[in-house]
PDB file of C-alpha atoms in Angstrom:
ATOM      1  CA  MET F 233     121.933-115.061 103.909  1.00  0.00           C
ATOM      2  CA  LYS F 234     118.794-115.081 105.918  1.00  0.00           C
ATOM      3  CA  VAL F 235     117.609-112.346 108.298  1.00  0.00           C
ATOM      4  CA  GLY F 236     114.711-112.490 110.712  1.00  0.00           C
ATOM      5  CA  VAL F 237     112.669-109.536 112.011  1.00  0.00           C
ATOM      6  CA  VAL F 238     110.504-110.273 115.075  1.00  0.00           C
ATOM      7  CA  GLY F 239     108.002-107.446 115.452  1.00  0.00           C
ATOM      8  CA  SER F 240     106.611-105.993 112.324  1.00  0.00           C
ATOM      9  CA  GLY F 241     105.537-102.577 113.520  1.00  0.00           C
ATOM     10  CA  PHE F 242     106.945 -99.310 112.264  1.00  0.00           C
ATOM     11  CA  VAL F 243     110.557-100.031 113.247  1.00  0.00           C
ATOM     12  CA  GLY F 244     110.730-103.695 112.213  1.00  0.00           C
ATOM     13  CA  ALA F 245     109.005-103.131 108.898  1.00  0.00           C
ATOM     14  CA  THR F 246     111.170-100.070 108.109  1.00  0.00           C
ATOM     15  CA  ALA F 247     114.297-101.972 108.929  1.00  0.00           C
ATOM     16  CA  ALA F 248     113.275-104.686 106.562  1.00  0.00           C
ATOM     17  CA  TYR F 249     112.568-102.097 103.848  1.00  0.00           C
ATOM     18  CA  ALA F 250     115.882-100.470 104.450  1.00  0.00           C
ATOM     19  CA  MET F 251     117.588-103.874 104.027  1.00  0.00           C
ATOM     20  CA  VAL F 252     115.913-104.310 100.700  1.00  0.00           C
ATOM     21  CA  MET F 253     116.975-100.805  99.595  1.00  0.00           C
ATOM     22  CA  ASP F 254     120.569-101.503 100.786  1.00  0.00           C
ATOM     23  CA  ASP F 255     120.776-105.003  99.332  1.00  0.00           C
ATOM     24  CA  VAL F 256     121.446-106.537 102.764  1.00  0.00           C
ATOM     25  CA  GLY F 257     120.987-110.322 102.906  1.00  0.00           C
ATOM     26  CA  ARG F 258     119.118-112.583 100.544  1.00  0.00           C
ATOM     27  CA  GLU F 259     115.963-113.505 102.480  1.00  0.00           C
ATOM     28  CA  ILE F 260     114.063-111.575 105.116  1.00  0.00           C
ATOM     29  CA  VAL F 261     111.416-113.243 107.314  1.00  0.00           C
ATOM     30  CA  LEU F 262     108.924-111.068 109.224  1.00  0.00           C
ATOM     31  CA  VAL F 263     107.384-112.603 112.343  1.00  0.00           C
ATOM     32  CA  ASP F 264     104.674-110.918 114.429  1.00  0.00           C
ATOM     33  CA  LEU F 265     102.005-111.830 116.905  1.00  0.00           C
ATOM     34  CA  ASP F 266      99.662-110.181 114.399  1.00  0.00           C
ATOM     35  CA  ARG F 267     100.226-112.578 111.480  1.00  0.00           C
ATOM     36  CA  ARG F 268      98.058-110.417 109.136  1.00  0.00           C
ATOM     37  CA  ARG F 269     100.268-107.374 109.883  1.00  0.00           C
ATOM     38  CA  ALA F 270     103.414-109.396 109.118  1.00  0.00           C
ATOM     39  CA  GLU F 271     101.898-110.674 105.871  1.00  0.00           C
ATOM     40  CA  ALA F 272     100.778-107.213 104.809  1.00  0.00           C
ATOM     41  CA  GLU F 273     104.193-105.651 105.576  1.00  0.00           C
ATOM     42  CA  ALA F 274     106.049-108.446 103.769  1.00  0.00           C
ATOM     43  CA  ASN F 275     103.867-108.084 100.690  1.00  0.00           C
ATOM     44  CA  ASP F 276     104.181-104.330 100.618  1.00  0.00           C
ATOM     45  CA  ILE F 277     107.990-104.453 100.938  1.00  0.00           C
ATOM     46  CA  MET F 278     108.230-107.244  98.354  1.00  0.00           C
ATOM     47  CA  HIS F 279     106.542-105.005  95.829  1.00  0.00           C
ATOM     48  CA  ALA F 280     109.566-102.608  96.117  1.00  0.00           C
ATOM     49  CA  VAL F 281     111.965-105.442  95.155  1.00  0.00           C
ATOM     50  CA  PRO F 282     111.689-104.846  91.322  1.00  0.00           C
ATOM     51  CA  PHE F 283     112.849-101.297  91.933  1.00  0.00           C
ATOM     52  CA  SER F 284     115.714-102.148  94.261  1.00  0.00           C
ATOM     53  CA  HIS F 285     117.481-105.506  94.834  1.00  0.00           C
ATOM     54  CA  PRO F 286     116.506-109.182  94.343  1.00  0.00           C
ATOM     55  CA  LEU F 287     115.692-110.145  97.928  1.00  0.00           C
ATOM     56  CA  SER F 288     112.917-112.416  99.120  1.00  0.00           C
ATOM     57  CA  VAL F 289     110.671-110.936 101.756  1.00  0.00           C
ATOM     58  CA  VAL F 290     108.147-113.269 103.444  1.00  0.00           C
ATOM     59  CA  SER F 291     106.090-113.567 106.668  1.00  0.00           C
ATOM     60  CA  GLY F 292     106.341-116.587 108.844  1.00  0.00           C
ATOM     61  CA  GLU F 293     106.314-118.196 112.265  1.00  0.00           C
ATOM     62  CA  TYR F 294     109.169-118.672 114.715  1.00  0.00           C
ATOM     63  CA  GLU F 295     110.153-121.962 113.120  1.00  0.00           C
ATOM     64  CA  ASP F 296     110.712-120.048 109.866  1.00  0.00           C
ATOM     65  CA  LEU F 297     113.596-118.280 111.506  1.00  0.00           C
ATOM     66  CA  SER F 298     115.699-121.472 111.175  1.00  0.00           C
ATOM     67  CA  GLY F 299     118.916-120.664 109.401  1.00  0.00           C
ATOM     68  CA  CYS F 300     118.827-116.936 110.117  1.00  0.00           C
ATOM     69  CA  ARG F 301     122.258-115.343 110.614  1.00  0.00           C
ATOM     70  CA  VAL F 302     120.778-112.305 112.381  1.00  0.00           C
ATOM     71  CA  VAL F 303     117.431-111.745 114.052  1.00  0.00           C
ATOM     72  CA  VAL F 304     116.303-108.184 114.658  1.00  0.00           C
ATOM     73  CA  ILE F 305     114.018-107.968 117.727  1.00  0.00           C
ATOM     74  CA  SER F 306     111.655-104.950 117.595  1.00  0.00           C
ATOM     75  CA  ALA F 307     108.749-106.626 119.402  1.00  0.00           C
ATOM     76  CA  GLY F 308     107.156-105.074 122.467  1.00  0.00           C
ATOM     77  CA  VAL F 309     104.222-103.162 123.845  1.00  0.00           C
ATOM     78  CA  ASN F 310     103.538 -99.430 123.804  1.00  0.00           C
ATOM     79  CA  GLN F 311     103.373 -97.327 126.905  1.00  0.00           C
ATOM     80  CA  ARG F 312      99.890 -96.885 128.249  1.00  0.00           C
ATOM     81  CA  PRO F 313      98.573 -93.466 129.469  1.00  0.00           C
ATOM     82  CA  GLY F 314      99.629 -93.003 133.058  1.00  0.00           C
ATOM     83  CA  GLU F 315     101.925 -96.037 132.966  1.00  0.00           C
ATOM     84  CA  THR F 316     105.394 -95.644 134.580  1.00  0.00           C
ATOM     85  CA  ARG F 317     108.608 -96.577 132.771  1.00  0.00           C
ATOM     86  CA  LEU F 318     109.110 -99.427 135.196  1.00  0.00           C
ATOM     87  CA  GLN F 319     105.652-100.812 134.465  1.00  0.00           C
ATOM     88  CA  LEU F 320     106.406-100.668 130.765  1.00  0.00           C
ATOM     89  CA  LEU F 321     109.745-102.402 131.373  1.00  0.00           C
ATOM     90  CA  GLU F 322     108.037-105.157 133.311  1.00  0.00           C
ATOM     91  CA  ARG F 323     105.512-105.768 130.518  1.00  0.00           C
ATOM     92  CA  ASN F 324     108.192-105.743 127.806  1.00  0.00           C
ATOM     93  CA  THR F 325     110.289-108.119 129.932  1.00  0.00           C
ATOM     94  CA  ALA F 326     107.294-110.441 130.074  1.00  0.00           C
ATOM     95  CA  VAL F 327     107.051-110.267 126.259  1.00  0.00           C
ATOM     96  CA  PHE F 328     110.768-111.023 125.842  1.00  0.00           C
ATOM     97  CA  ARG F 329     110.501-114.014 128.165  1.00  0.00           C
ATOM     98  CA  GLN F 330     108.138-115.442 125.534  1.00  0.00           C
ATOM     99  CA  VAL F 331     109.937-114.236 122.409  1.00  0.00           C
ATOM    100  CA  VAL F 332     113.664-114.766 123.018  1.00  0.00           C
ATOM    101  CA  PRO F 333     113.573-118.499 123.928  1.00  0.00           C
ATOM    102  CA  ARG F 334     111.535-119.188 120.798  1.00  0.00           C
ATOM    103  CA  ILE F 335     114.071-117.327 118.662  1.00  0.00           C
ATOM    104  CA  VAL F 336     116.971-119.178 120.285  1.00  0.00           C
ATOM    105  CA  GLU F 337     115.223-122.484 119.866  1.00  0.00           C
ATOM    106  CA  HIS F 338     114.763-122.112 116.125  1.00  0.00           C
ATOM    107  CA  ALA F 339     117.820-119.948 115.265  1.00  0.00           C
ATOM    108  CA  PRO F 340     120.447-120.929 117.820  1.00  0.00           C
ATOM    109  CA  GLN F 341     123.331-119.673 115.646  1.00  0.00           C
ATOM    110  CA  ALA F 342     121.819-116.252 115.013  1.00  0.00           C
ATOM    111  CA  ILE F 343     123.066-112.965 116.369  1.00  0.00           C
ATOM    112  CA  LEU F 344     120.250-111.149 118.152  1.00  0.00           C
ATOM    113  CA  LEU F 345     119.989-107.424 117.495  1.00  0.00           C
ATOM    114  CA  VAL F 346     117.610-105.635 119.828  1.00  0.00           C
ATOM    115  CA  ALA F 347     115.782-102.436 118.792  1.00  0.00           C
ATOM    116  CA  THR F 348     112.967-102.345 121.322  1.00  0.00           C
ATOM    117  CA  ASN F 349     113.078 -99.363 123.740  1.00  0.00           C
ATOM    118  CA  PRO F 350     114.461 -98.725 126.267  1.00  0.00           C
ATOM    119  CA  VAL F 351     117.051-100.464 124.161  1.00  0.00           C
ATOM    120  CA  ASP F 352     119.861-100.732 126.733  1.00  0.00           C
ATOM    121  CA  VAL F 353     117.668-102.373 129.322  1.00  0.00           C
ATOM    122  CA  MET F 354     115.960-104.663 126.827  1.00  0.00           C
ATOM    123  CA  THR F 355     119.363-105.707 125.438  1.00  0.00           C
ATOM    124  CA  HIS F 356     120.417-106.587 128.922  1.00  0.00           C
ATOM    125  CA  VAL F 357     117.188-108.551 129.387  1.00  0.00           C
ATOM    126  CA  THR F 358     117.693-110.360 126.064  1.00  0.00           C
ATOM    127  CA  ALA F 359     121.233-111.354 126.946  1.00  0.00           C
ATOM    128  CA  LYS F 360     120.187-112.735 130.305  1.00  0.00           C
ATOM    129  CA  ILE F 361     117.328-114.772 128.826  1.00  0.00           C
ATOM    130  CA  ALA F 362     119.472-115.892 125.848  1.00  0.00           C
ATOM    131  CA  GLN F 363     122.263-117.066 128.140  1.00  0.00           C
ATOM    132  CA  GLN F 364     119.750-119.043 130.196  1.00  0.00           C
ATOM    133  CA  CYS F 365     118.892-120.767 126.913  1.00  0.00           C
ATOM    134  CA  GLY F 366     122.560-121.574 126.276  1.00  0.00           C
ATOM    135  CA  MET F 367     123.470-118.726 123.870  1.00  0.00           C
ATOM    136  CA  ASP F 368     126.780-116.848 124.178  1.00  0.00           C
ATOM    137  CA  GLY F 369     126.117-113.316 125.427  1.00  0.00           C
ATOM    138  CA  SER F 370     128.524-111.883 122.795  1.00  0.00           C
ATOM    139  CA  ARG F 371     125.844-112.792 120.236  1.00  0.00           C
ATOM    140  CA  VAL F 372     123.387-110.261 121.671  1.00  0.00           C
ATOM    141  CA  LEU F 373     123.617-106.567 121.028  1.00  0.00           C
ATOM    142  CA  GLY F 374     121.339-103.570 120.762  1.00  0.00           C
ATOM    143  CA  SER F 375     121.131-100.653 118.334  1.00  0.00           C
ATOM    144  CA  GLY F 376     122.238 -98.529 121.305  1.00  0.00           C
ATOM    145  CA  THR F 377     123.385 -94.999 120.437  1.00  0.00           C
ATOM    146  CA  THR F 378     124.137 -95.836 116.746  1.00  0.00           C
ATOM    147  CA  LEU F 379     121.496 -93.411 115.571  1.00  0.00           C
ATOM    148  CA  ASP F 380     122.513 -90.785 118.177  1.00  0.00           C
ATOM    149  CA  THR F 381     126.119 -90.994 116.966  1.00  0.00           C
ATOM    150  CA  ALA F 382     124.855 -90.488 113.388  1.00  0.00           C
ATOM    151  CA  ARG F 383     122.860 -87.443 114.460  1.00  0.00           C
ATOM    152  CA  PHE F 384     125.879 -85.995 116.280  1.00  0.00           C
ATOM    153  CA  ARG F 385     128.146 -86.415 113.284  1.00  0.00           C
ATOM    154  CA  THR F 386     125.532 -84.978 110.967  1.00  0.00           C
ATOM    155  CA  LEU F 387     124.878 -81.879 113.047  1.00  0.00           C
ATOM    156  CA  LEU F 388     128.578 -81.253 113.753  1.00  0.00           C
ATOM    157  CA  GLY F 389     129.440 -81.728 110.079  1.00  0.00           C
ATOM    158  CA  ARG F 390     126.758 -79.271 109.067  1.00  0.00           C
ATOM    159  CA  HIS F 391     128.027 -76.749 111.563  1.00  0.00           C
ATOM    160  CA  CYS F 392     131.618 -77.097 110.326  1.00  0.00           C
ATOM    161  CA  GLY F 393     130.722 -77.332 106.609  1.00  0.00           C
ATOM    162  CA  VAL F 394     132.170 -80.907 106.404  1.00  0.00           C
ATOM    163  CA  ASP F 395     130.664 -84.065 104.978  1.00  0.00           C
ATOM    164  CA  ALA F 396     129.502 -86.067 108.017  1.00  0.00           C
ATOM    165  CA  ARG F 397     131.327 -89.112 106.698  1.00  0.00           C
ATOM    166  CA  HIS F 398     134.577 -87.312 107.556  1.00  0.00           C
ATOM    167  CA  VAL F 399     133.465 -86.530 111.125  1.00  0.00           C
ATOM    168  CA  HIS F 400     134.369 -89.021 113.875  1.00  0.00           C
ATOM    169  CA  ALA F 401     132.375 -88.386 117.020  1.00  0.00           C
ATOM    170  CA  TYR F 402     130.671 -90.736 119.421  1.00  0.00           C
ATOM    171  CA  VAL F 403     127.593 -90.678 121.605  1.00  0.00           C
ATOM    172  CA  ILE F 404     127.965 -93.133 124.496  1.00  0.00           C
ATOM    173  CA  GLY F 405     126.069 -94.286 127.537  1.00  0.00           C
ATOM    174  CA  GLU F 406     122.309 -94.690 127.655  1.00  0.00           C
ATOM    175  CA  HIS F 407     120.213 -94.323 124.509  1.00  0.00           C
ATOM    176  CA  GLY F 408     118.172 -91.629 126.215  1.00  0.00           C
ATOM    177  CA  ASP F 409     118.327 -88.346 128.061  1.00  0.00           C
ATOM    178  CA  SER F 410     121.546 -89.107 129.904  1.00  0.00           C
ATOM    179  CA  GLU F 411     123.582 -89.994 126.786  1.00  0.00           C
ATOM    180  CA  VAL F 412     126.999 -88.464 126.578  1.00  0.00           C
ATOM    181  CA  LEU F 413     128.467 -86.513 123.575  1.00  0.00           C
ATOM    182  CA  THR F 414     132.200 -87.146 123.617  1.00  0.00           C
ATOM    183  CA  TRP F 415     133.464 -83.728 122.497  1.00  0.00           C
ATOM    184  CA  SER F 416     137.006 -84.372 123.652  1.00  0.00           C
ATOM    185  CA  CYS F 417     137.310 -87.282 121.144  1.00  0.00           C
ATOM    186  CA  VAL F 418     135.926 -85.526 118.099  1.00  0.00           C
ATOM    187  CA  THR F 419     138.133 -85.556 114.978  1.00  0.00           C
ATOM    188  CA  LEU F 420     137.513 -84.097 111.517  1.00  0.00           C
ATOM    189  CA  GLY F 421     139.702 -85.346 108.693  1.00  0.00           C
ATOM    190  CA  GLY F 422     141.993 -86.844 111.398  1.00  0.00           C
ATOM    191  CA  MET F 423     142.378 -83.513 113.235  1.00  0.00           C
ATOM    192  CA  LEU F 424     141.125 -83.026 116.771  1.00  0.00           C
ATOM    193  CA  LEU F 425     138.265 -80.564 116.993  1.00  0.00           C
ATOM    194  CA  ASN F 426     140.298 -77.743 118.539  1.00  0.00           C
ATOM    195  CA  GLU F 427     142.967 -78.171 115.890  1.00  0.00           C
ATOM    196  CA  TYR F 428     140.296 -78.140 113.144  1.00  0.00           C
ATOM    197  CA  GLU F 429     138.833 -74.940 114.612  1.00  0.00           C
ATOM    198  CA  ARG F 430     142.217 -73.185 114.346  1.00  0.00           C
ATOM    199  CA  PHE F 431     142.795 -74.562 110.832  1.00  0.00           C
ATOM    200  CA  SER F 432     139.404 -73.502 109.480  1.00  0.00           C
ATOM    201  CA  ASP F 433     139.038 -70.364 111.519  1.00  0.00           C
ATOM    202  CA  ILE F 434     135.771 -71.391 113.134  1.00  0.00           C
ATOM    203  CA  ASP F 435     134.705 -71.426 116.739  1.00  0.00           C
ATOM    204  CA  ILE F 436     132.396 -73.995 118.297  1.00  0.00           C
ATOM    205  CA  GLY F 437     131.565 -72.408 121.591  1.00  0.00           C
ATOM    206  CA  ALA F 438     129.442 -73.520 124.466  1.00  0.00           C
ATOM    207  CA  SER F 439     126.275 -72.216 122.860  1.00  0.00           C
ATOM    208  CA  ALA F 440     126.791 -74.237 119.682  1.00  0.00           C
ATOM    209  CA  LYS F 441     127.705 -77.324 121.672  1.00  0.00           C
ATOM    210  CA  HIS F 442     124.534 -76.923 123.793  1.00  0.00           C
ATOM    211  CA  GLU F 443     122.383 -76.541 120.682  1.00  0.00           C
ATOM    212  CA  ILE F 444     123.888 -79.642 119.063  1.00  0.00           C
ATOM    213  CA  LYS F 445     123.440 -81.667 122.309  1.00  0.00           C
ATOM    214  CA  HIS F 446     119.797 -80.533 122.508  1.00  0.00           C
ATOM    215  CA  LYS F 447     119.131 -81.533 118.932  1.00  0.00           C
ATOM    216  CA  VAL F 448     120.780 -84.928 119.281  1.00  0.00           C
ATOM    217  CA  SER F 449     119.125 -85.807 122.566  1.00  0.00           C
ATOM    218  CA  GLY F 450     115.775 -84.247 121.656  1.00  0.00           C
ATOM    219  CA  ALA F 451     115.476 -85.483 118.113  1.00  0.00           C
ATOM    220  CA  ALA F 452     113.149 -88.338 118.967  1.00  0.00           C
ATOM    221  CA  TYR F 453     110.890 -86.140 121.099  1.00  0.00           C
ATOM    222  CA  GLU F 454     110.560 -83.642 118.237  1.00  0.00           C
ATOM    223  CA  ILE F 455     109.831 -86.285 115.615  1.00  0.00           C
ATOM    224  CA  ILE F 456     107.313 -88.145 117.798  1.00  0.00           C
ATOM    225  CA  SER F 457     105.605 -84.837 118.563  1.00  0.00           C
ATOM    226  CA  GLY F 458     105.231 -84.181 114.812  1.00  0.00           C
ATOM    227  CA  LYS F 459     104.330 -87.632 113.487  1.00  0.00           C
ATOM    228  CA  GLY F 460     103.848 -90.007 116.386  1.00  0.00           C
ATOM    229  CA  ALA F 461     106.902 -92.292 115.970  1.00  0.00           C
ATOM    230  CA  THR F 462     110.445 -92.531 114.712  1.00  0.00           C
ATOM    231  CA  TYR F 463     111.375 -95.294 112.273  1.00  0.00           C
ATOM    232  CA  TYR F 464     113.322 -94.101 109.179  1.00  0.00           C
ATOM    233  CA  GLY F 465     116.548 -93.301 111.006  1.00  0.00           C
ATOM    234  CA  ILE F 466     116.565 -96.365 113.219  1.00  0.00           C
ATOM    235  CA  GLY F 467     115.484 -98.521 110.316  1.00  0.00           C
ATOM    236  CA  ALA F 468     118.507 -97.418 108.344  1.00  0.00           C
ATOM    237  CA  ALA F 469     120.776 -97.848 111.378  1.00  0.00           C
ATOM    238  CA  LEU F 470     119.540-101.437 111.908  1.00  0.00           C
ATOM    239  CA  SER F 471     120.112-102.185 108.214  1.00  0.00           C
ATOM    240  CA  ARG F 472     123.711-100.984 108.477  1.00  0.00           C
ATOM    241  CA  ILE F 473     124.366-103.069 111.649  1.00  0.00           C
ATOM    242  CA  VAL F 474     122.897-106.171 109.997  1.00  0.00           C
ATOM    243  CA  ASP F 475     125.155-105.616 106.966  1.00  0.00           C
ATOM    244  CA  VAL F 476     128.220-105.442 109.219  1.00  0.00           C
ATOM    245  CA  LEU F 477     127.257-108.623 111.040  1.00  0.00           C
ATOM    246  CA  LEU F 478     126.354-110.602 107.894  1.00  0.00           C
ATOM    247  CA  HIS F 479     129.611-109.721 106.029  1.00  0.00           C
ATOM    248  CA  ASP F 480     131.948-109.708 109.065  1.00  0.00           C
ATOM    249  CA  GLN F 481     132.957-106.142 108.219  1.00  0.00           C
ATOM    250  CA  ARG F 482     134.577-105.636 111.667  1.00  0.00           C
ATOM    251  CA  SER F 483     133.235-102.076 112.074  1.00  0.00           C
ATOM    252  CA  ILE F 484     133.436 -99.940 115.198  1.00  0.00           C
ATOM    253  CA  MET F 485     129.958 -98.776 116.086  1.00  0.00           C
ATOM    254  CA  THR F 486     128.298 -97.463 119.244  1.00  0.00           C
ATOM    255  CA  ILE F 487     126.032-100.468 119.745  1.00  0.00           C
ATOM    256  CA  SER F 488     124.672-101.482 123.183  1.00  0.00           C
ATOM    257  CA  SER F 489     126.146-104.518 124.863  1.00  0.00           C
ATOM    258  CA  ARG F 490     127.020-105.813 128.262  1.00  0.00           C
ATOM    259  CA  LEU F 491     130.206-104.329 129.672  1.00  0.00           C
ATOM    260  CA  GLU F 492     132.633-105.986 132.066  1.00  0.00           C
ATOM    261  CA  ASN F 493     135.281-103.645 133.463  1.00  0.00           C
ATOM    262  CA  VAL F 494     135.405-101.184 130.600  1.00  0.00           C
ATOM    263  CA  LEU F 495     135.890 -97.473 131.326  1.00  0.00           C
ATOM    264  CA  GLY F 496     135.211 -98.206 134.964  1.00  0.00           C
ATOM    265  CA  LEU F 497     131.866 -99.861 134.187  1.00  0.00           C
ATOM    266  CA  SER F 498     130.920-103.454 135.043  1.00  0.00           C
ATOM    267  CA  ASP F 499     127.823-105.609 134.527  1.00  0.00           C
ATOM    268  CA  VAL F 500     125.840-102.862 132.808  1.00  0.00           C
ATOM    269  CA  THR F 501     124.560-102.627 129.271  1.00  0.00           C
ATOM    270  CA  VAL F 502     125.190 -99.324 127.560  1.00  0.00           C
ATOM    271  CA  SER F 503     126.887 -98.059 124.420  1.00  0.00           C
ATOM    272  CA  ILE F 504     130.541 -97.393 123.874  1.00  0.00           C
ATOM    273  CA  PRO F 505     132.547 -97.814 120.614  1.00  0.00           C
ATOM    274  CA  THR F 506     132.531-101.551 119.954  1.00  0.00           C
ATOM    275  CA  LEU F 507     134.156-103.700 117.281  1.00  0.00           C
ATOM    276  CA  ILE F 508     131.491-105.999 115.809  1.00  0.00           C
ATOM    277  CA  GLY F 509     131.552-108.588 113.045  1.00  0.00           C
ATOM    278  CA  GLY F 510     130.332-111.973 112.013  1.00  0.00           C
ATOM    279  CA  GLN F 511     130.551-113.378 115.513  1.00  0.00           C
ATOM    280  CA  GLY F 512     128.736-110.413 117.164  1.00  0.00           C
ATOM    281  CA  VAL F 513     130.586-108.403 119.725  1.00  0.00           C
ATOM    282  CA  ILE F 514     134.364-108.866 119.162  1.00  0.00           C
ATOM    283  CA  SER F 515     135.761-106.279 121.630  1.00  0.00           C
ATOM    284  CA  HIS F 516     134.962-103.005 123.326  1.00  0.00           C
ATOM    285  CA  VAL F 517     137.100-100.068 122.351  1.00  0.00           C
ATOM    286  CA  PRO F 518     138.014 -97.838 125.389  1.00  0.00           C
ATOM    287  CA  ILE F 519     138.284 -94.187 124.492  1.00  0.00           C
ATOM    288  CA  SER F 520     140.017 -91.315 126.282  1.00  0.00           C
ATOM    289  CA  LEU F 521     137.390 -89.225 128.037  1.00  0.00           C
ATOM    290  CA  ASN F 522     137.893 -86.032 130.058  1.00  0.00           C
ATOM    291  CA  ASP F 523     136.783 -85.909 133.667  1.00  0.00           C
ATOM    292  CA  ASP F 524     133.345 -84.468 132.937  1.00  0.00           C
ATOM    293  CA  GLU F 525     132.622 -87.059 130.289  1.00  0.00           C
ATOM    294  CA  THR F 526     133.789 -89.833 132.584  1.00  0.00           C
ATOM    295  CA  ALA F 527     131.479 -88.661 135.355  1.00  0.00           C
ATOM    296  CA  ALA F 528     128.571 -88.211 132.904  1.00  0.00           C
ATOM    297  CA  LEU F 529     129.113 -91.779 131.536  1.00  0.00           C
ATOM    298  CA  GLN F 530     129.067 -93.190 135.047  1.00  0.00           C
ATOM    299  CA  ALA F 531     125.861 -91.335 135.859  1.00  0.00           C
ATOM    300  CA  SER F 532     124.265 -92.565 132.647  1.00  0.00           C
ATOM    301  CA  ALA F 533     125.300 -96.196 133.387  1.00  0.00           C
ATOM    302  CA  ASP F 534     123.853 -95.849 136.909  1.00  0.00           C
ATOM    303  CA  ILE F 535     120.464 -94.918 135.409  1.00  0.00           C
ATOM    304  CA  VAL F 536     120.487 -98.083 133.211  1.00  0.00           C
ATOM    305  CA  ARG F 537     121.706-100.263 136.033  1.00  0.00           C
ATOM    306  CA  SER F 538     118.985 -98.972 138.383  1.00  0.00           C
ATOM    307  CA  ALA F 539     116.373 -99.937 135.767  1.00  0.00           C
ATOM    308  CA  THR F 540     117.791-103.458 135.176  1.00  0.00           C
ATOM    309  CA  ASP F 541     118.175-104.012 138.957  1.00  0.00           C
ATOM    310  CA  SER F 542     114.446-103.256 139.335  1.00  0.00           C
ATOM    311  CA  LEU F 543     113.581-106.240 137.183  1.00  0.00           C
ATOM    312  CA  SER F 544     113.483-109.882 138.266  1.00  0.00           C
ATOM    313  CA  LEU F 545     115.994-111.396 135.811  1.00  0.00           C
TER     314      LEU F 545
END
């Protein structure tokens, strides 16, 4: 099983490394405008293979993506000093107008997994361009709030003294400041949060919820402030998503994809729990939100829609 990674910077290279560590796929091809960077990253990751799993990691050009089942897109430009978010969006859209058609040309059967930020808008852009090239939009998705959901579950599990793998909790909406933590849907070991609080004699009050929300939404800012970029968490998240897609595991994840009449949202690309598998997006999973969460999700979607509407797609 062959996987492509277009964009060999911190995120793309770390995703490839995570796939090697996780034994995801059989061959990984790194493509980058800077061919020397792609070659260097591929060689460095390949040297880890004897200590992990027998995967092939190589660099290549777009034509080498032929046969890929999944292509991770982490290409893009960095924000310049004084540059607005819209200006950055316009420059990254210009990059994607060059990148996406070339991927579709050489890997028309691949699922496209977008990681470039702002991921919701760039996933929307990718889907539009890919559809213009004849690709089914269900084969385009973004990493969305997958990492945010993992952060939420980890922090809540730590607070409750429970392994995060037994915590079900979703972060939905924009992957950004307006994301929504769905407290009303949280379960631990199959019990609703308020039931678990009574069972375990703990209390998660407004203060604790505010702190967890701050740590989930502010995690990237804190990490970037300390080391300049985030890549380990998202690299692991991308590896997990690729694994689900390659092996048709039919997992429910908070990936980003275009919504049509789901939870009152239409023609907007944000994250909600979504069933994904070997064909890409299989179906969206509506969840029961309270009134505050519904309003917050709508506001979050409006922010993303405003950004996409500002672009000439």
